[in-house]
Coordinates of C-alpha atoms in Angstrom, one line a residue:
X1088 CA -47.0 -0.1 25.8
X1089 CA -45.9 -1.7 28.9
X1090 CA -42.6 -4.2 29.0
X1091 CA -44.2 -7.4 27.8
X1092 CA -46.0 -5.9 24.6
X1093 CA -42.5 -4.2 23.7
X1094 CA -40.4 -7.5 24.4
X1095 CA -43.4 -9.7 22.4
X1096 CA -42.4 -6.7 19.2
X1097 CA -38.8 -6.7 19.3
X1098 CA -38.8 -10.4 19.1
X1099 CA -40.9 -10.3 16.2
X1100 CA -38.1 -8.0 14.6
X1101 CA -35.3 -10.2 15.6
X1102 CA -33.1 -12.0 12.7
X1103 CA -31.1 -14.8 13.2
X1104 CA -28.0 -13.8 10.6
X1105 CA -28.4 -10.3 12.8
X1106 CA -28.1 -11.9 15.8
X1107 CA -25.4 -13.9 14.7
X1108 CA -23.5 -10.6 14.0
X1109 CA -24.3 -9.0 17.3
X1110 CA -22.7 -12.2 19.1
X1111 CA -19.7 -12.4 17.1
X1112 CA -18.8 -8.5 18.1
X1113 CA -19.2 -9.6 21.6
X1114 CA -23.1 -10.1 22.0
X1115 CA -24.6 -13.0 23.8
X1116 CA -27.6 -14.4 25.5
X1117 CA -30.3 -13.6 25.8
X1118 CA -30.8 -11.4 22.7
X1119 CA -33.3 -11.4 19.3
X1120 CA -31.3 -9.8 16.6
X1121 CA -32.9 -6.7 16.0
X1122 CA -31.3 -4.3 13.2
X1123 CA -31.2 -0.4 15.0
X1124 CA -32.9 0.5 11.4
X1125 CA -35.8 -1.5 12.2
X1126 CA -36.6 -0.3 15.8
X1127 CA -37.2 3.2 14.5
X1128 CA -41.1 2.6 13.9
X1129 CA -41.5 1.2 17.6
X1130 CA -39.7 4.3 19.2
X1131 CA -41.8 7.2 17.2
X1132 CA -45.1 5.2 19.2
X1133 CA -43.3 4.8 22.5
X1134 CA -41.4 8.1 22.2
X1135 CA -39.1 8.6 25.3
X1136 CA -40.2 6.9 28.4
X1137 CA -37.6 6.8 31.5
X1138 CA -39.5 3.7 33.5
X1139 CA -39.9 1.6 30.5
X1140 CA -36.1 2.4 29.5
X1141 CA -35.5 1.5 32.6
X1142 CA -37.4 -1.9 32.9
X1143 CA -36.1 -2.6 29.1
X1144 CA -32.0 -1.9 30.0
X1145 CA -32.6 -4.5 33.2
X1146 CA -33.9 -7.2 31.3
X1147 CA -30.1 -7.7 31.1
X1148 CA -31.4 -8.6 26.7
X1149 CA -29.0 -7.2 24.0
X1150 CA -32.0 -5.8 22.0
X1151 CA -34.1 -4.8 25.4
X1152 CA -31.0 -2.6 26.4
X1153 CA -30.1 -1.5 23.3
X1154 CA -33.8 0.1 22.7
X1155 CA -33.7 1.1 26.0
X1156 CA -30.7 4.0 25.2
X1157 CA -33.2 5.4 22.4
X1158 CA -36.3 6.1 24.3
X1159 CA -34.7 7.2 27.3
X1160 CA -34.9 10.5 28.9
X1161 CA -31.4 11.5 29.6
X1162 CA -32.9 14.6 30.9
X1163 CA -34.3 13.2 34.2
X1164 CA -31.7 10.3 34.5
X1165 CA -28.8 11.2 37.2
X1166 CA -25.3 10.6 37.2
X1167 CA -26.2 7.3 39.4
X1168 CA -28.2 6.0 37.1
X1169 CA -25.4 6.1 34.1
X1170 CA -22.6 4.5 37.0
X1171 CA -25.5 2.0 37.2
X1172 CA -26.1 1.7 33.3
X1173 CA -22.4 1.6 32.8
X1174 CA -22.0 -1.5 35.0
X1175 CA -24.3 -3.2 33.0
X1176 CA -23.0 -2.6 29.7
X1177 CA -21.0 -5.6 29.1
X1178 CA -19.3 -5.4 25.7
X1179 CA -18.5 -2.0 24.0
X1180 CA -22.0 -1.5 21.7
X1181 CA -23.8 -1.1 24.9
X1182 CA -20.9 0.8 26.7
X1183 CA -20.6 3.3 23.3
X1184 CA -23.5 3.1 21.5
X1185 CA -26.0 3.1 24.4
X1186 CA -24.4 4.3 27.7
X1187 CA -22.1 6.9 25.9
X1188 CA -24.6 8.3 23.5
X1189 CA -27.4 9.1 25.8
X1190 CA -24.6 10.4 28.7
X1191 CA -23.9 12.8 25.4
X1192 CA -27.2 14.8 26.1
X1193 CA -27.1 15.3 29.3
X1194 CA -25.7 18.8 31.3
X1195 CA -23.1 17.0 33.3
X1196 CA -21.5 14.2 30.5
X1197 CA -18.4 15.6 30.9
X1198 CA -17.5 15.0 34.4
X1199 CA -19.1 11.3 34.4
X1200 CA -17.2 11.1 31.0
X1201 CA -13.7 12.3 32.7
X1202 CA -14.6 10.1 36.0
X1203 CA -15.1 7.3 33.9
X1204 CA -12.0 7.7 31.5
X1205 CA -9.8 7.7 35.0
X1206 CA -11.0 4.6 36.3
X1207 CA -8.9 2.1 34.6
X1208 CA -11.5 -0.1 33.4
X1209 CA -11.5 -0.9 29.9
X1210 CA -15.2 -0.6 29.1
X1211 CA -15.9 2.4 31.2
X1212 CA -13.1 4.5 30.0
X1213 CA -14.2 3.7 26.0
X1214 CA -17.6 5.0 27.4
X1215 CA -15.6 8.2 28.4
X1216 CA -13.9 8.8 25.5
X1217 CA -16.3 7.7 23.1
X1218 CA -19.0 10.4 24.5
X1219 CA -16.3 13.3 24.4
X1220 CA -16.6 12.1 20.9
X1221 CA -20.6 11.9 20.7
X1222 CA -20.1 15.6 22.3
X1223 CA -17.7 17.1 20.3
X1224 CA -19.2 15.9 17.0
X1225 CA -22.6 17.6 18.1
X1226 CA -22.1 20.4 20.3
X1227 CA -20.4 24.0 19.6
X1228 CA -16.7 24.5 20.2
X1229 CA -17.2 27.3 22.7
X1230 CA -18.8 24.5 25.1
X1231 CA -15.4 23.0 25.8
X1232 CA -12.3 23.7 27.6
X1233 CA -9.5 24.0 25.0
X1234 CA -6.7 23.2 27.4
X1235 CA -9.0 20.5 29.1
X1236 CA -9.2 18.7 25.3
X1237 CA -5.5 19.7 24.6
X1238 CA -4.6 17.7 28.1
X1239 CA -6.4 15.0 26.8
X1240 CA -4.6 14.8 23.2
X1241 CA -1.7 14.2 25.0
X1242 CA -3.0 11.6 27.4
X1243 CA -3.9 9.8 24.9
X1244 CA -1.1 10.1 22.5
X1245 CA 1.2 9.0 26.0
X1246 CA -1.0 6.2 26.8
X1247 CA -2.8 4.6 24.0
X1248 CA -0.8 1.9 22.7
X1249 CA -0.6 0.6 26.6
X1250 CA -3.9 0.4 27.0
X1251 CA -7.2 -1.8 26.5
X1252 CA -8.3 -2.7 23.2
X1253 CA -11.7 -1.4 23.5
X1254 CA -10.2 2.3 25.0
X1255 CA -7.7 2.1 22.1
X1256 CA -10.0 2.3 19.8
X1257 CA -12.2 4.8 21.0
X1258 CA -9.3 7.0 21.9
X1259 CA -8.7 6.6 18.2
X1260 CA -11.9 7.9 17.7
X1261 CA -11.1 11.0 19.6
X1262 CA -8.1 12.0 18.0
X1263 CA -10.2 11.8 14.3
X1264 CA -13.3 13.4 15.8
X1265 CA -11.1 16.3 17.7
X1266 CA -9.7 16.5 13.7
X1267 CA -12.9 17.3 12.3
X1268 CA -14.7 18.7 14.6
X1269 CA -13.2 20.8 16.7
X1270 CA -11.5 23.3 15.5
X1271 CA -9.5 25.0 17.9
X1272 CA -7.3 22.5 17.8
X1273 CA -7.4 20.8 14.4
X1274 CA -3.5 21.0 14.2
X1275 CA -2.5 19.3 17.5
X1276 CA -5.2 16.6 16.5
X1277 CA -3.3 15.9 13.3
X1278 CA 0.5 16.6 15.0
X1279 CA -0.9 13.5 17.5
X1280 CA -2.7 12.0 14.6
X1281 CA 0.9 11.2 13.1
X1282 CA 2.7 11.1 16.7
X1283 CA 0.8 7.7 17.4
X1284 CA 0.9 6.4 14.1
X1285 CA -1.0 2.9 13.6
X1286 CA -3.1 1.3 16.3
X1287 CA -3.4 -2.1 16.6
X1288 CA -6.7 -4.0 17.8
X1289 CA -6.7 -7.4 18.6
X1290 CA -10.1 -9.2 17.7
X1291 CA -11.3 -12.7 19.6
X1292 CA -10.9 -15.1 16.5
X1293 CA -10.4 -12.0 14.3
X1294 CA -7.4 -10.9 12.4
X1295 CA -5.9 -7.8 14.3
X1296 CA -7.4 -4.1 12.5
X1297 CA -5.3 -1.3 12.0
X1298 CA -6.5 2.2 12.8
X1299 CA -5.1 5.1 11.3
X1300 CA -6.3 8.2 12.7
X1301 CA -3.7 10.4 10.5
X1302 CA -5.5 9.1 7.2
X1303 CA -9.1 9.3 8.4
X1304 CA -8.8 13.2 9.3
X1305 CA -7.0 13.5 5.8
X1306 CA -10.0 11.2 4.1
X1307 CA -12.4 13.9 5.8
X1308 CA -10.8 17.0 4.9
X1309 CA -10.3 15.8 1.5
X1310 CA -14.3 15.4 1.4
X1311 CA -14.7 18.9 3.0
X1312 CA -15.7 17.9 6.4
X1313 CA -13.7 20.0 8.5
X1314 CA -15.7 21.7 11.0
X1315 CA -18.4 18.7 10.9
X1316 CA -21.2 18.6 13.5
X1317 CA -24.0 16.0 13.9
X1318 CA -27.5 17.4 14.1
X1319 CA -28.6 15.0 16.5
X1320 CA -26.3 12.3 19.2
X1321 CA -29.4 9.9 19.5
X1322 CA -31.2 9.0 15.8

């Protein structure tokens, strides 16, 4: 399929009360409103393809981008291309769903993912913490540096209520997902857990959301999840 045919299918897909939803998290033109569920068909004919990812994620369309992540080849894409991805990743489900997930399968995520979560800018650093989240929710334990992760518990338990709201919440994430998943250091994650207490994210035209890190590690243990890897990052 070249870029036309797959453009002329994801339109056909598209939903208006979808795309609705996809603009009022942050969305906006041009998109069609495609549900992820309902791309799934279209991707097991393309399988991945790195130039048609590639022509898909410049069309600068929601959708277009969005499909782009899932047949992607993250094993032939460079850390250029992911600073190049990252810049076009405009509002966090492109910057942590997209960018962050497909970083996650590649050899060297976790120096782009450190670069990016020292940059100061809000989208990039979600997109750092988010795939130490993608990573650590898929990979073993003995693939990470304990004091490296450790160092980072305590960044983020110094830092988080001064920063972004889009970084605050994915450094929410990281504190749950160190919880569950990683367990050499299941017991700081829930001493910082409590240490930060509630996080509060302010929404455009939204009422503020509260995370709680502390009771969504306790929801998961109480479930049995401790110790919880994804088969797959990508679907």
């Amino acid at each position: 399929m070249d870029l036309e045919i797959v453009m002329q299918e994801l339109e056909a897909l598209g939903k208006e009360r979808t795309k609705k939803t996809y603009i009022s998290n942050g969305a906006h033109e041009p998109l069609f409103g495609v549900a992820t569920g309902a791309m799934k068909p279209l991707a097991k004919k393309i399988k991945k393809n790195q130039p048609l990812a590639e022509q898909l994620y410049a069309t600068r369309n929601y959708d277009a981008m969005y499909f782009a992540g899932i047949i992607a080849d993250p094993m032939i894409m460079t850390e250029e291309d992911f600073d190049r991805w990252i810049d076009a990743a405009y509002f966090y489900m492109l910057s942590d769903y997209v960018v962050a997930v497909t970083l996650a399968e590649t050899e060297f995520a976790q120096v782009v993912a450190d670069k990016w979560i020292a940059s100061g800018e809000e989208l990039k650093m979600s997109a750092g913490w988010s795939c130490y989240c993608w990573l650590l929710g898929n990979r073993p334990d003995a693939e990470f540096s304990e004091s490296s992760i450790a160092g980072k518990l305590d960044q983020v338990k110094n830092t988080i209520h001064d920063s972004p709201d889009r970084t605050k919440s994915a450094m929410n994430n990281f504190i749950y997902t160190v919880g569950i998943s990683y367990l050499p250091l299941h017991d700081k994650a829930v001493e910082t857990a409590k240490a930060v207490g509630p996080v509060q994210i302010k929404r455009d035209k939204k009422k503020s959301s509260i995370l709680h890190a502390s009771e969504n590690i306790q929801k998961e243990l109480d479930r049995g999840k401790l110790g919880f890897k994804r088969k797959y990052v990508r679907c």
